[in-house]
CSV table of N, CA and C and ligand atoms in Angstrom, one decimal:
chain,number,residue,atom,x,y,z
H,1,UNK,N,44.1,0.3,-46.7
H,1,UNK,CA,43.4,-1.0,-47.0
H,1,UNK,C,41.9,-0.9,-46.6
H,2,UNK,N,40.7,-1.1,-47.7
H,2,UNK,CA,39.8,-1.1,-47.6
H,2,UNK,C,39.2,-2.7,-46.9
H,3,UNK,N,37.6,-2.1,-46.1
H,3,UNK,CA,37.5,-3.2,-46.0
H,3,UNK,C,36.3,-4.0,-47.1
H,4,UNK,N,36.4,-5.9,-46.9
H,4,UNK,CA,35.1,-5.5,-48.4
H,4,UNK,C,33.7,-5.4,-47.9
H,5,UNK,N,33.5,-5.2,-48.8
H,5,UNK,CA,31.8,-4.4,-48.7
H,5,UNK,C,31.0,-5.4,-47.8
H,6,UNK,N,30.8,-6.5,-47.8
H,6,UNK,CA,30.1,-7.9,-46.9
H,6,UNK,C,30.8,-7.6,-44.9
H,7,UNK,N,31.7,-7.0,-45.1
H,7,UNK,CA,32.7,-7.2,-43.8
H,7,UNK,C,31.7,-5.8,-43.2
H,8,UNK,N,32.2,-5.1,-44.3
H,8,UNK,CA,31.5,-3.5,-43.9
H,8,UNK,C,30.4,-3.2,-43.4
H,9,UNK,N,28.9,-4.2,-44.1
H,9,UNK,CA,27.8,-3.8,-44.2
H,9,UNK,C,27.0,-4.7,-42.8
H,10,UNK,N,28.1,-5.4,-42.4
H,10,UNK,CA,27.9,-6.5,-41.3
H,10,UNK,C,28.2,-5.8,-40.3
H,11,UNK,N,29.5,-4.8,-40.2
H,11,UNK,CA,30.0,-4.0,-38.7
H,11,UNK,C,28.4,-3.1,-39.1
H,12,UNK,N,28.0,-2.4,-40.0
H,12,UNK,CA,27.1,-1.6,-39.8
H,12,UNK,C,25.8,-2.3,-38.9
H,13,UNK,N,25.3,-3.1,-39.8
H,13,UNK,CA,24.1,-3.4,-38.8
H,13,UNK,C,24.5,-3.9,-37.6
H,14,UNK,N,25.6,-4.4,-37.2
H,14,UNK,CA,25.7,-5.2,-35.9
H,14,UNK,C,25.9,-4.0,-34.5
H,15,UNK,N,26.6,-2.6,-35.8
H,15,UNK,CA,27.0,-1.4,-34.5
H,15,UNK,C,25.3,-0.8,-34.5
H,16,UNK,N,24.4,-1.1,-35.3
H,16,UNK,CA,23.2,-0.4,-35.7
H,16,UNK,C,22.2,-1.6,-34.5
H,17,UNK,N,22.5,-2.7,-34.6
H,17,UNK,CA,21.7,-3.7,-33.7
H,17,UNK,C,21.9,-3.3,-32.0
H,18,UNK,N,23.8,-3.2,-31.6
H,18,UNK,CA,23.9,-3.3,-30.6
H,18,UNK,C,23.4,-1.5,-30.3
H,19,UNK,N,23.4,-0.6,-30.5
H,19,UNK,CA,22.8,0.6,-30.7
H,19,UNK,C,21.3,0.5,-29.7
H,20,UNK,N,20.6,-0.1,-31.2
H,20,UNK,CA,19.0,-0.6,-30.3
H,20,UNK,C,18.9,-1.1,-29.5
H,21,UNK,N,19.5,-2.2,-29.1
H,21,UNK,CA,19.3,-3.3,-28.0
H,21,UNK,C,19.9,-2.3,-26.4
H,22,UNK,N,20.9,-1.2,-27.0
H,22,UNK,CA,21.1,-0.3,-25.8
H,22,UNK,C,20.2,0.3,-25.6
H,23,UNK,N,19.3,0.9,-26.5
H,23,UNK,CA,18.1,1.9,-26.3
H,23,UNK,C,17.2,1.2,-25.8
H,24,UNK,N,16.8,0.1,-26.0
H,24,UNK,CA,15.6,-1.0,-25.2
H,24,UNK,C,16.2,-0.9,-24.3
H,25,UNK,N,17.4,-1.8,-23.6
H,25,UNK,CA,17.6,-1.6,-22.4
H,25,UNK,C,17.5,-0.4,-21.6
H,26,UNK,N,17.7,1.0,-21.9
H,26,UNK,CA,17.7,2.0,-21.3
H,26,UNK,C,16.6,2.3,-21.1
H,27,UNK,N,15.7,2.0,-21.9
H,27,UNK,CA,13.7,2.3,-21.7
H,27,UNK,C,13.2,1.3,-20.5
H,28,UNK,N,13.6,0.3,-21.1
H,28,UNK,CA,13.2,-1.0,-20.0
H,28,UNK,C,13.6,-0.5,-18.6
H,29,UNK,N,14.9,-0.4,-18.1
H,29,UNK,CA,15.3,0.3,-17.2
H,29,UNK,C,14.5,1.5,-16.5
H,30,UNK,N,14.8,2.8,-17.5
H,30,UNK,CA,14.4,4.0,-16.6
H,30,UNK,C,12.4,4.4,-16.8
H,31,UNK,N,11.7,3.6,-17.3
H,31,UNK,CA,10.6,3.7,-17.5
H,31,UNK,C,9.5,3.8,-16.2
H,32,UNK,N,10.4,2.6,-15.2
H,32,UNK,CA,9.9,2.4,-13.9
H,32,UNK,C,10.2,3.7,-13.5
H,33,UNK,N,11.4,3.4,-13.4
H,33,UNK,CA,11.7,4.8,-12.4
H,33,UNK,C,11.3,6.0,-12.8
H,34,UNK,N,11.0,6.8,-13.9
H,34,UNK,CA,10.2,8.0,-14.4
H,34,UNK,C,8.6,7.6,-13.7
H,35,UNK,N,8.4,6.3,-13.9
H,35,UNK,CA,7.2,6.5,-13.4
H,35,UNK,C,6.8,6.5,-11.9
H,36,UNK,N,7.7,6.3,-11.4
H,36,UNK,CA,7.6,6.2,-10.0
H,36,UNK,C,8.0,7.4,-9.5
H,37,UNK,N,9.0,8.6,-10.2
H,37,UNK,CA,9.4,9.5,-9.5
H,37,UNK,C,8.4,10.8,-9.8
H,38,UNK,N,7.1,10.3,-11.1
H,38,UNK,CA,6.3,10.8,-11.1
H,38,UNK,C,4.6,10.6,-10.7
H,39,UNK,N,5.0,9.6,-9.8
H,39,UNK,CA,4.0,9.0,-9.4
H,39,UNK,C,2.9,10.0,-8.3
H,40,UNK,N,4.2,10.4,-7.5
H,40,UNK,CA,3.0,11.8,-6.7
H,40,UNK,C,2.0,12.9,-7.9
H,41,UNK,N,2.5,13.2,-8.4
H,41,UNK,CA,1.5,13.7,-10.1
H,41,UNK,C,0.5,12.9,-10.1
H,42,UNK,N,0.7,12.0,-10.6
H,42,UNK,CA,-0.3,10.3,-10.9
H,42,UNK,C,-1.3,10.4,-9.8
H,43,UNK,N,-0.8,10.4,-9.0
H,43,UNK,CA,-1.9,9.6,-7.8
H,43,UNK,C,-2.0,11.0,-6.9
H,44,UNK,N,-2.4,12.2,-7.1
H,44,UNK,CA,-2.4,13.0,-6.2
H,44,UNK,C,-3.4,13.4,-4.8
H,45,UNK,N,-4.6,12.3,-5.5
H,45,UNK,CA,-6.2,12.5,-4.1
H,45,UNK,C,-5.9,11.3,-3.5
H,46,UNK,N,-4.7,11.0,-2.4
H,46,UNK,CA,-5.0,9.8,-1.8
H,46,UNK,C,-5.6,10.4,-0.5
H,47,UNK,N,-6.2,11.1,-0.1
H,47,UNK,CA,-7.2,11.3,1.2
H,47,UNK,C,-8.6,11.5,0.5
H,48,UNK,N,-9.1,10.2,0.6
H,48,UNK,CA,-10.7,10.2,0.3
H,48,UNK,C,-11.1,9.2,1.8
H,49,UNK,N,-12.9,9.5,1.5
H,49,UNK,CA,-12.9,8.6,2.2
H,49,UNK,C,-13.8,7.9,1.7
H,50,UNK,N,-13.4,6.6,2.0
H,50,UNK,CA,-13.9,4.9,1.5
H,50,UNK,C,-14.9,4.6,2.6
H,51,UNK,N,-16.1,3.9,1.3
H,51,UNK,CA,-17.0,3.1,2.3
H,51,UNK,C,-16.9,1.7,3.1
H,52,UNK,N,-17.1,1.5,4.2
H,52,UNK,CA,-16.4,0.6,4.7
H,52,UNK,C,-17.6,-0.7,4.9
H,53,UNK,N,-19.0,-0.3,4.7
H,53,UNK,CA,-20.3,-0.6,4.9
H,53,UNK,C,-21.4,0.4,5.6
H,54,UNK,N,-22.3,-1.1,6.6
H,54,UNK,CA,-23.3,-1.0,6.8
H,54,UNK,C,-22.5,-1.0,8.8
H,55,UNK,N,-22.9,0.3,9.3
H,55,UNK,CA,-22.4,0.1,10.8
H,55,UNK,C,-23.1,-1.0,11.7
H,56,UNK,N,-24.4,-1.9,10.9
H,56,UNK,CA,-24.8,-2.9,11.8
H,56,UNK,C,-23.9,-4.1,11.3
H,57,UNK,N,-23.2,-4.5,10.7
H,57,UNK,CA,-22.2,-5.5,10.2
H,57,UNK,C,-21.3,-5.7,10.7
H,58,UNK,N,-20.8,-4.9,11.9
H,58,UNK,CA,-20.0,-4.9,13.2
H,58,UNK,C,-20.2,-5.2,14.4
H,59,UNK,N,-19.9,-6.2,14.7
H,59,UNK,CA,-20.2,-6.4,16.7
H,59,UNK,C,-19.4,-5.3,17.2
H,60,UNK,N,-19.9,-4.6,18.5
H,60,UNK,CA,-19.5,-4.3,19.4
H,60,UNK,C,-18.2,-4.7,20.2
H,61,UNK,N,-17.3,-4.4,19.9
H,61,UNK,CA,-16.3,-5.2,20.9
H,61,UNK,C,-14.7,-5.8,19.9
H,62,UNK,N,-15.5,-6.1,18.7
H,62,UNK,CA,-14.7,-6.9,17.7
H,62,UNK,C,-14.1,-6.0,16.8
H,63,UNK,N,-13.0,-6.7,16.6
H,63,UNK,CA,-12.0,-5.8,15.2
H,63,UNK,C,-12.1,-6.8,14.4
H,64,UNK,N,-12.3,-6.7,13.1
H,64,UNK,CA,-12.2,-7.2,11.8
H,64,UNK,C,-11.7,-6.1,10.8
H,65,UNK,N,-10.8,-7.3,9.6
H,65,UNK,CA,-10.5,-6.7,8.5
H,65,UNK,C,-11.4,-6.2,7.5
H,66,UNK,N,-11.2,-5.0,7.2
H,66,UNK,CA,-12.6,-4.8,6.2
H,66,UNK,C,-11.5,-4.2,4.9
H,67,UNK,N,-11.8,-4.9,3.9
H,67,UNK,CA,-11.3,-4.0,2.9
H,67,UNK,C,-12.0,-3.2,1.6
H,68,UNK,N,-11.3,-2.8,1.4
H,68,UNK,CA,-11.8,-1.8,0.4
H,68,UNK,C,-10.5,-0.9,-1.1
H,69,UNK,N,-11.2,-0.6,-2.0
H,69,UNK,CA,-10.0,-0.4,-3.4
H,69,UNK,C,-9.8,1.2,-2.6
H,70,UNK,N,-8.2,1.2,-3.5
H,70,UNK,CA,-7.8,2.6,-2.9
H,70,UNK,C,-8.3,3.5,-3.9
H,71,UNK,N,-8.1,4.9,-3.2
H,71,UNK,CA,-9.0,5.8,-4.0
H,71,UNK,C,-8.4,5.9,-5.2
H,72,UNK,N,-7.5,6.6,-5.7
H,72,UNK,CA,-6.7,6.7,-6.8
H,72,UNK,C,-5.8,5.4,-7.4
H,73,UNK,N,-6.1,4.4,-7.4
H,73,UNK,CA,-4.9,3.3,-8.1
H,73,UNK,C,-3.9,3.7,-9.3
H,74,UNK,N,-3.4,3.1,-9.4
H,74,UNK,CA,-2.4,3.2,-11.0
H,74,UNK,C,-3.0,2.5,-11.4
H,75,UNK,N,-3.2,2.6,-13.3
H,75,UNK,CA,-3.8,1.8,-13.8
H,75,UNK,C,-3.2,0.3,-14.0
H,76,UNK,N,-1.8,0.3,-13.4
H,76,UNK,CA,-1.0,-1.3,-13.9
H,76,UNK,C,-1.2,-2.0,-12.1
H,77,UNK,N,-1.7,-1.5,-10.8
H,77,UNK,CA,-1.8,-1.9,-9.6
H,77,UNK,C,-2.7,-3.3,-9.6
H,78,UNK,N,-3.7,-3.9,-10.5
H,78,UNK,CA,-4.0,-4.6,-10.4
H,78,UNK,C,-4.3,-5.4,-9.0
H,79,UNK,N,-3.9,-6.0,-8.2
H,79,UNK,CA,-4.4,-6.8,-6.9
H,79,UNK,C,-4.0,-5.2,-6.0
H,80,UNK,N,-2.8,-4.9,-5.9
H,80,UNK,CA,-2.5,-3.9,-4.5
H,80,UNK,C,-3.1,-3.1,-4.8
H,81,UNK,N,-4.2,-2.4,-6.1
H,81,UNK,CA,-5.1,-1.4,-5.4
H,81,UNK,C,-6.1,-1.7,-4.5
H,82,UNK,N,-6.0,-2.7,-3.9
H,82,UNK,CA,-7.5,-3.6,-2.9
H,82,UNK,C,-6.6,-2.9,-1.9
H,83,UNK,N,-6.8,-2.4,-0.5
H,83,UNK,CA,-6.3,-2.1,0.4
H,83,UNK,C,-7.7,-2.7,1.8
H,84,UNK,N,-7.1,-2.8,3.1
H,84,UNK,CA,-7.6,-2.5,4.4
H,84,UNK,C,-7.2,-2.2,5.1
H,85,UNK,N,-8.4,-2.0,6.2
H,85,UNK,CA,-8.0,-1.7,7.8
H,85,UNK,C,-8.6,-2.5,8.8
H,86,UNK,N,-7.6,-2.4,10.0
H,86,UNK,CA,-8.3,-3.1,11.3
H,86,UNK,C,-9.2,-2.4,11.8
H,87,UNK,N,-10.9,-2.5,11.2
H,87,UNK,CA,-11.9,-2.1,12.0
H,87,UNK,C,-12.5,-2.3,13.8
H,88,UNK,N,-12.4,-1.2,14.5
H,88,UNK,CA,-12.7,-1.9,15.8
H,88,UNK,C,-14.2,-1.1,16.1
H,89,UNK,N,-15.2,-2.0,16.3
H,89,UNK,CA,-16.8,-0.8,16.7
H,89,UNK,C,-16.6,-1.1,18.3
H,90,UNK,N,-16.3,0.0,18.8
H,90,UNK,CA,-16.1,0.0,20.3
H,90,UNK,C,-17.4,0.9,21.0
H,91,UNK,N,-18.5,1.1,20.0
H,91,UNK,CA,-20.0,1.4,20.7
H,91,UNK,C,-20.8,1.8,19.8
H,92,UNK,N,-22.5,1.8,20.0
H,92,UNK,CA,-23.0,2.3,19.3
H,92,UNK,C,-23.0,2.8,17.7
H,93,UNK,N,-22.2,3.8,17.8
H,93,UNK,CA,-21.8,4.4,16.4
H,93,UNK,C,-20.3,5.0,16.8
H,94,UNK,N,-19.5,4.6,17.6
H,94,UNK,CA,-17.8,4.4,17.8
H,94,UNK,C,-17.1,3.5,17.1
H,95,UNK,N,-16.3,3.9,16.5
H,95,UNK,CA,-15.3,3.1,15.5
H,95,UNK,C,-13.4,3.7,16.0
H,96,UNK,N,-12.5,2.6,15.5
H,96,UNK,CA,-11.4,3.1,15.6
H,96,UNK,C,-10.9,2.5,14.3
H,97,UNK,N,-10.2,3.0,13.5
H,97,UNK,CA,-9.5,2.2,12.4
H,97,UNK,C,-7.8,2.2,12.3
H,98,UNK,N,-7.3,0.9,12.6
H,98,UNK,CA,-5.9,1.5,12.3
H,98,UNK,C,-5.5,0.5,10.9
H,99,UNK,N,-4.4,1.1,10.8
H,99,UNK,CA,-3.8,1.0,9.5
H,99,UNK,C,-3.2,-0.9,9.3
H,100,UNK,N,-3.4,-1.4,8.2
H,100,UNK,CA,-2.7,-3.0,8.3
H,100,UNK,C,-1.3,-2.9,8.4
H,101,UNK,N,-0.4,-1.9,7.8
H,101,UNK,CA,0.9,-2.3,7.7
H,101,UNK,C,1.6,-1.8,9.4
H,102,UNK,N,2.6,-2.6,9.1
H,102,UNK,CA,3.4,-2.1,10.1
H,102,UNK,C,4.2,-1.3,9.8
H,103,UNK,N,4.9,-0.2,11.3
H,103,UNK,CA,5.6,0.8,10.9
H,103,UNK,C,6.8,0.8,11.1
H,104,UNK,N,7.3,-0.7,11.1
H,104,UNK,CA,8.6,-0.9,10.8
H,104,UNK,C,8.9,-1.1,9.4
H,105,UNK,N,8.4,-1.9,8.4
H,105,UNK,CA,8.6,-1.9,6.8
H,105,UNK,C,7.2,-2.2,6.2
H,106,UNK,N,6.2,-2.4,6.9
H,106,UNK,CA,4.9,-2.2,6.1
H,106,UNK,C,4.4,-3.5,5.8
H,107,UNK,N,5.1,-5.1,6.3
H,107,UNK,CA,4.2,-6.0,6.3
H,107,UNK,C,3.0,-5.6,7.2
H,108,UNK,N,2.2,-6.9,6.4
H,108,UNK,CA,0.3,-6.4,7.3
H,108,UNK,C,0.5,-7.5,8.0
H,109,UNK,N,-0.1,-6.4,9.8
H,109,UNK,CA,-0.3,-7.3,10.9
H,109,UNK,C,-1.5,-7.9,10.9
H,110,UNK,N,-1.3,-8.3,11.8
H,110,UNK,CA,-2.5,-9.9,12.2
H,110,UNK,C,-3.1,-9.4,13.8
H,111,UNK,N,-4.4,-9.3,13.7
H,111,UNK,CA,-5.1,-9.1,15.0
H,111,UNK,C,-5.6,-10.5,15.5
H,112,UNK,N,-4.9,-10.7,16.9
H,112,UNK,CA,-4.9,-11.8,17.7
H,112,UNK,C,-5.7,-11.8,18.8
H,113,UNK,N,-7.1,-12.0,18.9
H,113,UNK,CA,-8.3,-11.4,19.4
H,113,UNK,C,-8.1,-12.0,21.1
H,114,UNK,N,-7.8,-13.6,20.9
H,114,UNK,CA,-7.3,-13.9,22.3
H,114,UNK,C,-6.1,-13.4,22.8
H,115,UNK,N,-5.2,-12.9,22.2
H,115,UNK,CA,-4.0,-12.0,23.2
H,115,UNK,C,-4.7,-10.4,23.4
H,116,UNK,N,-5.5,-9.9,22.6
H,116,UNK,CA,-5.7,-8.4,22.3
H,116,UNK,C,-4.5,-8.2,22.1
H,117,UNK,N,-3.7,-8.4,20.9
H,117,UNK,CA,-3.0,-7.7,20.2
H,117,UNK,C,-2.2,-8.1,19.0
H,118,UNK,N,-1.9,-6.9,18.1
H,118,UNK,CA,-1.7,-7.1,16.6
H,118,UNK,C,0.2,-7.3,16.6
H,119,UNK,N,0.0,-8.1,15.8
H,119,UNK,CA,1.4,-9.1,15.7
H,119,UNK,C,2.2,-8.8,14.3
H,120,UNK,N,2.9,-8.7,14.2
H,120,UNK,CA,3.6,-8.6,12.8
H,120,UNK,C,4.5,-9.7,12.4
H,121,UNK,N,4.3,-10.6,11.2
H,121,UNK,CA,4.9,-11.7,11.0
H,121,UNK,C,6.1,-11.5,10.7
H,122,UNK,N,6.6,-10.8,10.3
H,122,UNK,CA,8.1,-10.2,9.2
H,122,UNK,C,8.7,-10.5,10.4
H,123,UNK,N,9.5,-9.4,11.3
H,123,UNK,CA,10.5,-9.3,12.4
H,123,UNK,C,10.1,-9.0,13.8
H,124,UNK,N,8.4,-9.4,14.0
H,124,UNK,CA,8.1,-9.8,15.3
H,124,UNK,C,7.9,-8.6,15.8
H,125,UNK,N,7.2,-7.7,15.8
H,125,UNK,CA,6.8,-6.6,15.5
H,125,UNK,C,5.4,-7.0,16.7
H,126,UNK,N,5.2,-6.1,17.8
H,126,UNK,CA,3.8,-6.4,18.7
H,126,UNK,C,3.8,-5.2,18.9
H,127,UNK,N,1.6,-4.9,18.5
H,127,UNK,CA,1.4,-3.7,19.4
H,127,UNK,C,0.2,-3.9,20.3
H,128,UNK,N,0.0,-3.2,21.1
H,128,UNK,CA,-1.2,-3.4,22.2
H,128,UNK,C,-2.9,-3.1,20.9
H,129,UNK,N,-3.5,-3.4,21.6
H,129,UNK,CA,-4.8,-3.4,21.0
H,129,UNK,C,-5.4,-2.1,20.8
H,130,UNK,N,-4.7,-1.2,21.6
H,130,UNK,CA,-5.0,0.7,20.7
H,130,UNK,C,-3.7,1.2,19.9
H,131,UNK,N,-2.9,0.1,19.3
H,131,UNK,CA,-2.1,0.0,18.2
H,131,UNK,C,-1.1,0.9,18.5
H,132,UNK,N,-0.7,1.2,20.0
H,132,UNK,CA,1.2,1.6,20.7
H,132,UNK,C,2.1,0.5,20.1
H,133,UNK,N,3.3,0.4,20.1
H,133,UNK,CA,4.2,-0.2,20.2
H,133,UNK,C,4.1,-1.1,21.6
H,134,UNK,N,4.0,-2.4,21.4
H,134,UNK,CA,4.4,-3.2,23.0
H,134,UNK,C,5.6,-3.7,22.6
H,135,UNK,N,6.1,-4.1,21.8
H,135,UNK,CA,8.0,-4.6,21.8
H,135,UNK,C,8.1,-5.3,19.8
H,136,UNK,N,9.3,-4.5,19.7
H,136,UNK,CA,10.2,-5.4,18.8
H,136,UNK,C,10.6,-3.9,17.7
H,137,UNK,N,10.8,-4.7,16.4
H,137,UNK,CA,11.4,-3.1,16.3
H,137,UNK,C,10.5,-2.6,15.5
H,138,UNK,N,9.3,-2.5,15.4
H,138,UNK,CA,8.6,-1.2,15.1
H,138,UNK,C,8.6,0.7,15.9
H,139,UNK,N,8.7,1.4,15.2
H,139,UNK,CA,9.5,2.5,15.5
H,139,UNK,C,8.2,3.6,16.1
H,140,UNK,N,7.0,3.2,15.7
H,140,UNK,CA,5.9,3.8,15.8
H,140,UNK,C,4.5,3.0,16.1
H,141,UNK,N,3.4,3.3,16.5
H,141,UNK,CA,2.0,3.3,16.5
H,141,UNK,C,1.8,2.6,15.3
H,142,UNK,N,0.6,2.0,15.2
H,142,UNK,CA,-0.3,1.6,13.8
H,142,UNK,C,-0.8,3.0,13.2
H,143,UNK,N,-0.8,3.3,12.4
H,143,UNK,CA,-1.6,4.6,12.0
H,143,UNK,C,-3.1,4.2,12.4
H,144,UNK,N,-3.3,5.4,12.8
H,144,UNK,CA,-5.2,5.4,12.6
H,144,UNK,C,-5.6,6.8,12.0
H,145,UNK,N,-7.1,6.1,11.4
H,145,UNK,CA,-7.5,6.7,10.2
H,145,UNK,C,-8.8,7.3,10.8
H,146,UNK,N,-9.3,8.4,10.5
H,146,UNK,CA,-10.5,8.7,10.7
H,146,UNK,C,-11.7,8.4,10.3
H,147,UNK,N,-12.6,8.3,10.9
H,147,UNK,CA,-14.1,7.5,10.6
H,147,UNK,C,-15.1,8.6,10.6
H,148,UNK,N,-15.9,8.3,10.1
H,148,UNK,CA,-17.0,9.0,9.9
H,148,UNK,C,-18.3,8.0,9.6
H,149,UNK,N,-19.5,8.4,10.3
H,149,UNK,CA,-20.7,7.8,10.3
H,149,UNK,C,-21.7,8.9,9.1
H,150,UNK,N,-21.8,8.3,8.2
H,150,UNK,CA,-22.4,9.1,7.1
H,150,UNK,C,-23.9,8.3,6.9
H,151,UNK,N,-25.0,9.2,6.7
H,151,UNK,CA,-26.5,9.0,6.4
H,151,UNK,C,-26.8,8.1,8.0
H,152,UNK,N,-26.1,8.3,8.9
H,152,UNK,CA,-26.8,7.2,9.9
H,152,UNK,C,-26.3,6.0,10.5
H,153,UNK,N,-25.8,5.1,9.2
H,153,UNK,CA,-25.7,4.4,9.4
H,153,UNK,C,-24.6,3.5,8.3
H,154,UNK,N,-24.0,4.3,7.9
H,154,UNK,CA,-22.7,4.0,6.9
H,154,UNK,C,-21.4,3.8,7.6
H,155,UNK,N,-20.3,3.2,7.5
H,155,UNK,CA,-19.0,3.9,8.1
H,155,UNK,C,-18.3,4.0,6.7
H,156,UNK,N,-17.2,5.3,7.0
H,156,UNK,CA,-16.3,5.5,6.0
H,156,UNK,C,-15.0,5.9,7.1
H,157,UNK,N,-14.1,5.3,6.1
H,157,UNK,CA,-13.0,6.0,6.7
H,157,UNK,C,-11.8,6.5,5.3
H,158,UNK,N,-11.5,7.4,5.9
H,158,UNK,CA,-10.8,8.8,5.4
H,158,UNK,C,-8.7,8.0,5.4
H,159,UNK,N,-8.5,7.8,3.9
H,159,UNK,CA,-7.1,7.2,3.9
H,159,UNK,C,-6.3,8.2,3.9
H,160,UNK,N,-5.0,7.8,3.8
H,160,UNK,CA,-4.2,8.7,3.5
H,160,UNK,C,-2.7,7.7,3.6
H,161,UNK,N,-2.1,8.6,2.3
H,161,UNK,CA,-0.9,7.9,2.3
H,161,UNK,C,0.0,7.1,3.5
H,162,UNK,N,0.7,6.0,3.0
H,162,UNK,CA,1.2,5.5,4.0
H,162,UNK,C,2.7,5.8,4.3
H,163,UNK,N,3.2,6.0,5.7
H,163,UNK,CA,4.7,6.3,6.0
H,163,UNK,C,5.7,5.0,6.3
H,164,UNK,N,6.5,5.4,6.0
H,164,UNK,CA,7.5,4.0,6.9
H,164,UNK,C,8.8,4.9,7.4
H,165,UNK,N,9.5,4.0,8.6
H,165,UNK,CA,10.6,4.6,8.4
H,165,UNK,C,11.9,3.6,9.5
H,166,UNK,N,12.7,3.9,8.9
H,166,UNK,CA,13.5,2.8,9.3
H,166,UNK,C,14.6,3.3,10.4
H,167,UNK,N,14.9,2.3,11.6
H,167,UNK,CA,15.9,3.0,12.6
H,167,UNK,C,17.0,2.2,12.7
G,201,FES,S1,7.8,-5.1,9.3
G,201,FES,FE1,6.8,-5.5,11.1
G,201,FES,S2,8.4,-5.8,12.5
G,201,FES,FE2,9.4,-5.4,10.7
């Protein structure tokens, strides 16, 4: 028993529709993920170093956020290629920079100038003011980044990829 031609031409395009609608879905899907698992290719200079300013724009004594774009962005990063650090000018031409995220999952801490110390809002995350662990469950230090005083009177600091790790 044949089927008629209207019934036939209907299973075709509908097996020809659900077909494509699998192929979109499968691109939509693994598109991210190709790009992300080729993402080290993509972004491969993330140690530059960034200008941070002018070294008279800093008190002595004080940490502030200074930000700055990351060196290599993706072109779809849009707002998260802006990155910072906790700038601290602890003399003359002394700088320390540590990293904003925390090294329990990478929310950015908060420098609490009347406790001297950086707080993490997510799960309560405290580190002393040269960015040790003082309590909660961060598993490590703040990263710190290296500074350099360039022409005199510039600061830059030198990124580099960021770690996390979970206990
Ligand atoms: S992300 Fe900071 S304590 Fe969890």
């Amino acid at each position: 028993m044949s089927l008629e031609p209207d019934v036939e031409s209907r299973r075709k395009f509908l097996s020809r529709l659900s077909l494509g609608l699998s192929a979109l879905a499968g691109a939509v899907v693994s598109v991210p993920i190709v790009a992300y698992l080729l993402s080290p290719l993509l972004r491969p200079a993330q140690r530059q170093w960034r200008d941070l300013g002018l070294v008279d724009n800093f008190r002595i004594g004080e940490t502030v956020e200074v930000a700055f774009d990351e060196p290599s962005p993706l072109p779809w990063a849009g707002q998260t290629a802006r990155t910072a650090v906790w700038l601290r000018r602890t003399g003359p031409v002394e700088f320390t920079a540590f990293g904003l995220n925390c090294s329990h999952l990478g929310c950015p801490v908060n420098w609490r100038p009347d406790a001297k110390l950086f707080l993490c809002p997510c799960h309560g995350g405290v580190y002393y003011a040269d960015g040790s662990v003082a309590g909660g469950p961060p598993p490590h230090p703040l990263i710190q980044y290296d500074i350099q005083i360039v022409d005199g009177n510039r600061v830059q600091v030198l990124t580099r990829p960021l770690t996390f790790t979970q206990t």
